[in-house]
Amino acid sequence: MYPITHPLFLLQTGGTIGSAINDGTIDVDPQKGDVLIDAYQKSAPHRVDFTVARPFTILSENLTPSHWSKIIDVLKGIDFSDYEGIIITHGSDTLSYTAAALSYFFAQSPIPIVLVCANHPLGHPQSNGLANFSAAVDFILNARLPGIFIIYENSDGRLKIHLGTRTLEADWILDDFESFGGRPFALKDGHCLSHGSARLSPAIEALRDRPLSTDWGDTPMFDKEVLALKTYPGMDYGYISFAAKAPAAVLHLLYHSASGNYAGPGDTSLAKFIAEHPETDHYLISYKDVSGDLYASCHALIEAGGIPLENICFEAAVTKLYFAYSQNNLTPQAYMKRPLFFEFL
């Protein structure tokens, strides 16, 4: 008998996993996509037939929401029933944002969509690119879990599986990825999965038993602007003017207790800034329970017009805002508070 050949769709976008080092400079190299496939095939425990698409090849720090539209268009153009899963190779800098974007659009995907990246270019002795890619293939073929995931080997050698809407940006010292809430969805040890946290992570059965579909909507154009601001001591909002151009929404990343300056002096008051700019919608994180006890500053920011979002990380929230203002089925506020792919703890 011949071994079973597993069909997978591979979408390559560049990033470090698709880069080379030349004279001390890391930059994308279109040939590295084939190098990755060849390296996997040489040591593969599975016989895999990759269908490859390369809609663009960039370092991911140059990514904008328009690139999400290109990825979505490519995936909408394939028949999901032809493949056991989809792998997307991507740069690490904006990986968590693209994963969130695909989680919102393909939330009901009947097959796994797994995003992977690398800490160093392929060929570097410390690169985890091949390990991440191999783990993605193994996860798809063994777990067969529908949804959107990131798989990444951290500096401690542990392969972590993160939900697409809960992955935080990698830290810049160890290049490690972690999940919002402190625990990944699962850990991968060989062919086995260890569930991350029964309290915070959805059960594996919750991913299998939810409604699945390939009835995709229109590709978002992301023609509305979103601005994100992070609170810090002494921040002066007087430097920010919407006179020439106002964003559709502003996401304010507050302190961990959802508190922010509301007492001034002068233009350091966020409450004053929100009240003086009603032409745009102001969203606030990091609220845990709006109906519970809140600090005086929390009440002041909400009373000024701020819209609180509960239990969602920055990466998932700012990405979701782009989608909220690129659709017409719900009000943006209703869209933001509607769960799509486990983005709320």
C-alpha positions in Angstrom: 0.0 0.0 0.0 1.1 3.5 -0.8 1.2 6.0 2.1 -1.7 8.5 2.4 -0.9 11.9 0.8 -2.4 14.7 2.8 -3.4 17.9 0.9 -2.6 21.2 2.7 -3.0 24.7 1.4 0.1 26.8 2.1 0.0 30.6 1.9 3.3 32.3 2.2 3.6 36.1 3.0 7.3 36.5 3.7 8.5 37.5 7.1 11.6 36.2 8.9 10.6 32.6 8.1 10.8 33.7 4.4 14.0 35.8 4.7 17.7 35.5 4.3 20.7 37.3 6.0 23.0 39.1 3.6 25.8 41.4 4.9 24.1 41.7 8.3 20.8 42.7 6.8 17.7 40.5 7.2 15.2 40.8 4.3 12.7 38.7 2.4 13.9 36.2 -0.1 11.3 34.7 -2.4 13.3 31.5 -2.7 13.1 30.8 1.0 9.5 29.6 0.6 10.7 26.7 -1.5 13.5 26.1 0.9 11.1 25.7 3.8 9.0 23.1 1.9 12.0 21.2 0.8 13.4 21.1 4.4 10.1 19.8 5.7 9.8 17.2 3.0 13.2 15.8 3.7 12.4 14.9 7.3 8.6 14.7 7.2 6.8 12.0 9.1 3.8 12.6 6.7 3.5 12.6 3.0 2.1 16.1 2.2 1.0 17.7 -1.0 1.2 21.5 -0.6 -0.8 23.8 -2.8 1.2 27.1 -2.5 0.0 30.7 -2.9 2.2 33.8 -2.4 -0.1 36.9 -2.6 2.7 39.1 -1.4 6.2 38.9 0.1 7.0 41.5 2.7 8.6 41.9 6.1 5.5 41.9 8.4 6.2 45.3 9.9 5.2 46.7 6.6 1.8 45.0 6.8 -1.4 47.1 6.7 -5.1 46.0 6.9 -5.2 45.9 3.0 -2.9 42.9 3.2 -5.6 41.1 5.3 -7.9 41.7 2.4 -5.5 40.0 0.0 -5.1 37.0 2.3 -8.9 36.7 2.7 -9.4 36.9 -1.0 -7.0 34.1 -1.6 -8.5 31.8 1.0 -12.1 32.6 -0.2 -11.0 31.5 -3.7 -10.2 27.9 -2.6 -12.5 25.0 -1.8 -11.9 24.2 1.8 -13.2 20.7 1.3 -10.2 20.0 -0.9 -7.8 20.4 2.0 -7.2 19.0 5.5 -5.9 22.4 6.7 -4.3 25.7 5.9 -0.9 27.0 7.0 0.1 30.6 6.7 3.8 31.6 7.0 4.1 35.2 8.3 6.4 37.6 10.0 6.5 37.7 13.8 5.9 41.5 14.3 2.3 41.6 13.2 1.5 37.9 13.4 -1.0 38.3 16.3 -2.9 40.9 14.4 -3.3 38.9 11.2 -4.3 35.9 13.3 -7.0 37.9 14.9 -8.2 39.3 11.5 -8.5 35.8 10.1 -10.2 34.6 13.2 -13.0 37.2 12.8 -13.5 36.5 9.1 -13.1 32.7 9.1 -14.5 32.1 12.6 -16.6 29.2 11.3 -13.9 27.6 9.3 -14.5 23.8 9.2 -10.7 23.1 8.9 -7.7 24.3 10.9 -6.0 27.5 9.9 -2.6 27.7 11.5 -0.2 30.7 11.3 3.5 30.2 11.9 6.6 32.4 12.0 10.3 32.2 13.0 12.6 33.9 15.4 15.5 33.8 12.9 15.8 33.1 9.2 15.9 29.5 8.0 19.5 28.2 8.1 20.3 30.2 11.3 21.4 27.7 13.9 18.8 29.0 16.4 15.9 29.3 14.0 12.7 27.7 15.1 11.0 28.2 11.7 11.1 24.5 10.6 10.1 23.3 14.0 7.1 25.6 14.0 6.1 24.6 10.5 6.5 20.9 11.2 4.4 21.3 14.4 1.7 23.1 12.4 1.5 20.2 9.9 1.4 17.7 12.7 -1.3 19.6 14.6 -3.5 19.8 11.6 -3.2 16.1 10.7 -3.5 14.8 14.2 -5.7 17.1 16.2 -8.0 18.0 13.2 -9.4 20.9 15.2 -11.3 23.5 13.3 -10.4 27.1 14.1 -7.6 29.7 13.8 -4.3 29.1 15.7 -0.7 30.2 16.1 1.9 27.6 16.9 5.3 28.7 18.1 8.2 27.2 19.9 9.3 29.5 22.7 12.9 30.0 23.9 12.4 27.3 26.6 11.7 24.7 23.8 8.0 24.4 24.6 5.6 24.4 21.6 2.6 26.5 22.5 -0.7 26.6 20.6 -2.5 29.9 20.9 -6.0 30.9 19.8 -5.9 33.4 16.9 -7.7 36.1 19.0 -5.7 35.7 22.2 -2.1 35.8 21.0 -0.1 38.8 22.3 2.8 40.4 20.5 6.1 38.6 21.0 8.4 40.1 23.6 11.5 41.7 22.2 14.0 40.0 24.5 13.3 36.3 24.1 11.1 36.5 21.0 8.5 34.5 22.9 4.7 34.5 22.3 2.2 34.2 25.1 -1.6 34.1 25.3 -3.9 36.7 26.8 -4.8 35.5 30.3 -1.4 33.9 30.9 -2.0 30.4 29.5 -1.9 29.1 25.9 -4.8 27.2 24.5 -2.7 24.1 24.5 0.9 22.7 24.7 2.2 20.3 22.1 4.3 17.4 23.2 5.0 15.0 20.4 1.6 14.1 19.0 -0.2 14.9 22.2 -2.0 18.1 23.2 -2.2 19.3 26.8 -5.1 21.8 27.3 -3.8 25.1 28.6 -6.3 26.2 31.3 -9.8 24.8 32.0 -10.8 28.1 33.6 -9.8 30.5 30.8 -9.4 28.5 27.6 -12.4 27.1 25.8 -12.8 23.4 25.9 -11.5 21.4 22.9 -15.1 20.3 22.4 -16.3 23.9 22.2 -14.2 24.3 19.0 -15.5 21.0 17.5 -19.2 21.5 18.4 -19.7 25.1 17.3 -21.5 25.9 14.0 -19.1 25.6 11.0 -19.6 27.0 7.5 -17.9 28.2 4.4 -20.5 30.8 3.6 -18.1 33.8 3.6 -19.3 37.3 3.4 -17.8 40.2 1.3 -14.1 40.9 1.8 -13.7 43.9 4.1 -12.1 46.9 2.5 -10.9 48.5 5.7 -11.5 52.0 4.4 -12.2 53.5 7.9 -9.2 54.6 10.0 -8.6 53.3 13.6 -6.2 55.0 16.0 -4.8 53.4 19.2 -3.4 55.3 22.1 -1.6 53.9 25.2 -2.0 55.7 28.6 1.2 56.7 30.4 1.9 59.2 33.2 1.9 62.8 32.0 0.4 62.0 28.6 -0.7 65.3 27.1 -3.7 64.9 24.7 -3.3 68.5 23.6 -0.8 67.3 21.0 -3.5 65.3 19.3 -5.8 67.1 16.9 -8.6 65.7 14.7 -9.1 69.0 12.9 -7.7 67.8 9.6 -8.6 64.1 9.8 -10.6 62.2 12.4 -10.5 58.5 12.8 -13.7 56.4 12.9 -12.6 55.0 16.3 -9.9 55.4 18.9 -8.8 52.5 21.1 -7.5 53.7 24.5 -5.3 51.2 26.2 -5.6 52.1 29.9 -3.8 50.9 33.0 -4.4 47.3 34.0 -7.3 48.3 36.3 -9.0 50.1 33.4 -8.1 53.4 35.0 -6.8 56.6 33.3 -6.1 60.2 34.1 -9.5 62.1 34.5 -8.5 64.8 36.9 -6.0 66.8 34.8 -4.2 69.1 35.0 -4.8 70.7 31.6 -4.8 68.4 28.6 -3.5 65.4 30.6 -7.1 64.4 31.3 -8.3 61.6 29.0 -11.9 62.3 30.2 -11.6 65.8 28.8 -10.1 64.6 25.5 -13.0 62.1 25.0 -15.6 64.7 25.8 -14.0 67.3 23.5 -13.9 64.8 20.5 -17.4 63.4 20.0 -16.8 63.1 16.3 -15.1 59.8 16.8 -15.9 56.7 18.9 -13.7 56.1 21.9 -13.2 52.5 23.1 -11.6 51.6 26.4 -9.7 48.6 27.6 -8.8 46.9 30.0 -12.1 46.4 31.8 -12.7 43.1 33.5 -16.3 43.6 34.8 -18.1 46.8 34.0 -21.0 45.9 36.2 -18.8 45.4 39.2 -17.0 47.9 41.4 -15.0 50.4 39.4 -12.5 53.1 40.2 -13.7 56.7 40.1 -11.6 57.2 37.0 -13.4 54.3 35.2 -16.8 55.9 35.8 -15.5 59.3 34.7 -14.1 58.0 31.4 -17.4 56.1 30.6 -19.5 59.2 31.6 -17.3 61.3 29.2 -18.3 59.0 26.3 -15.9 56.1 26.5 -17.1 52.7 25.4 -15.8 49.9 27.7 -14.7 46.6 26.3 -14.4 43.7 28.7 -11.7 41.0 28.8 -10.2 41.4 25.4 -6.5 42.0 24.6 -5.2 45.0 22.7 -4.2 43.0 19.6 -7.7 41.5 19.3 -9.5 44.7 20.1 -7.7 47.0 17.6 -8.0 44.4 14.8 -11.7 43.9 15.6 -12.3 47.7 15.3 -11.2 47.6 11.7 -13.8 44.9 11.0 -16.5 46.7 13.0 -16.2 49.8 10.9 -16.0 47.8 7.6 -19.4 46.1 7.9 -23.0 47.3 7.8 -24.9 44.4 9.4 -24.5 45.7 13.0 -23.7 49.0 14.7 -19.9 49.1 15.3 -20.6 49.0 19.1 -22.8 45.9 18.7 -20.2 44.2 16.5 -17.4 44.9 19.0 -19.3 43.3 21.9 -20.5 40.2 19.9 -18.2 37.2 20.4 -16.8 35.8 17.2 -13.9 33.5 18.0 -13.2 33.2 21.7 -11.7 36.7 21.9 -13.3 37.4 25.3 -11.9 35.6 28.4 
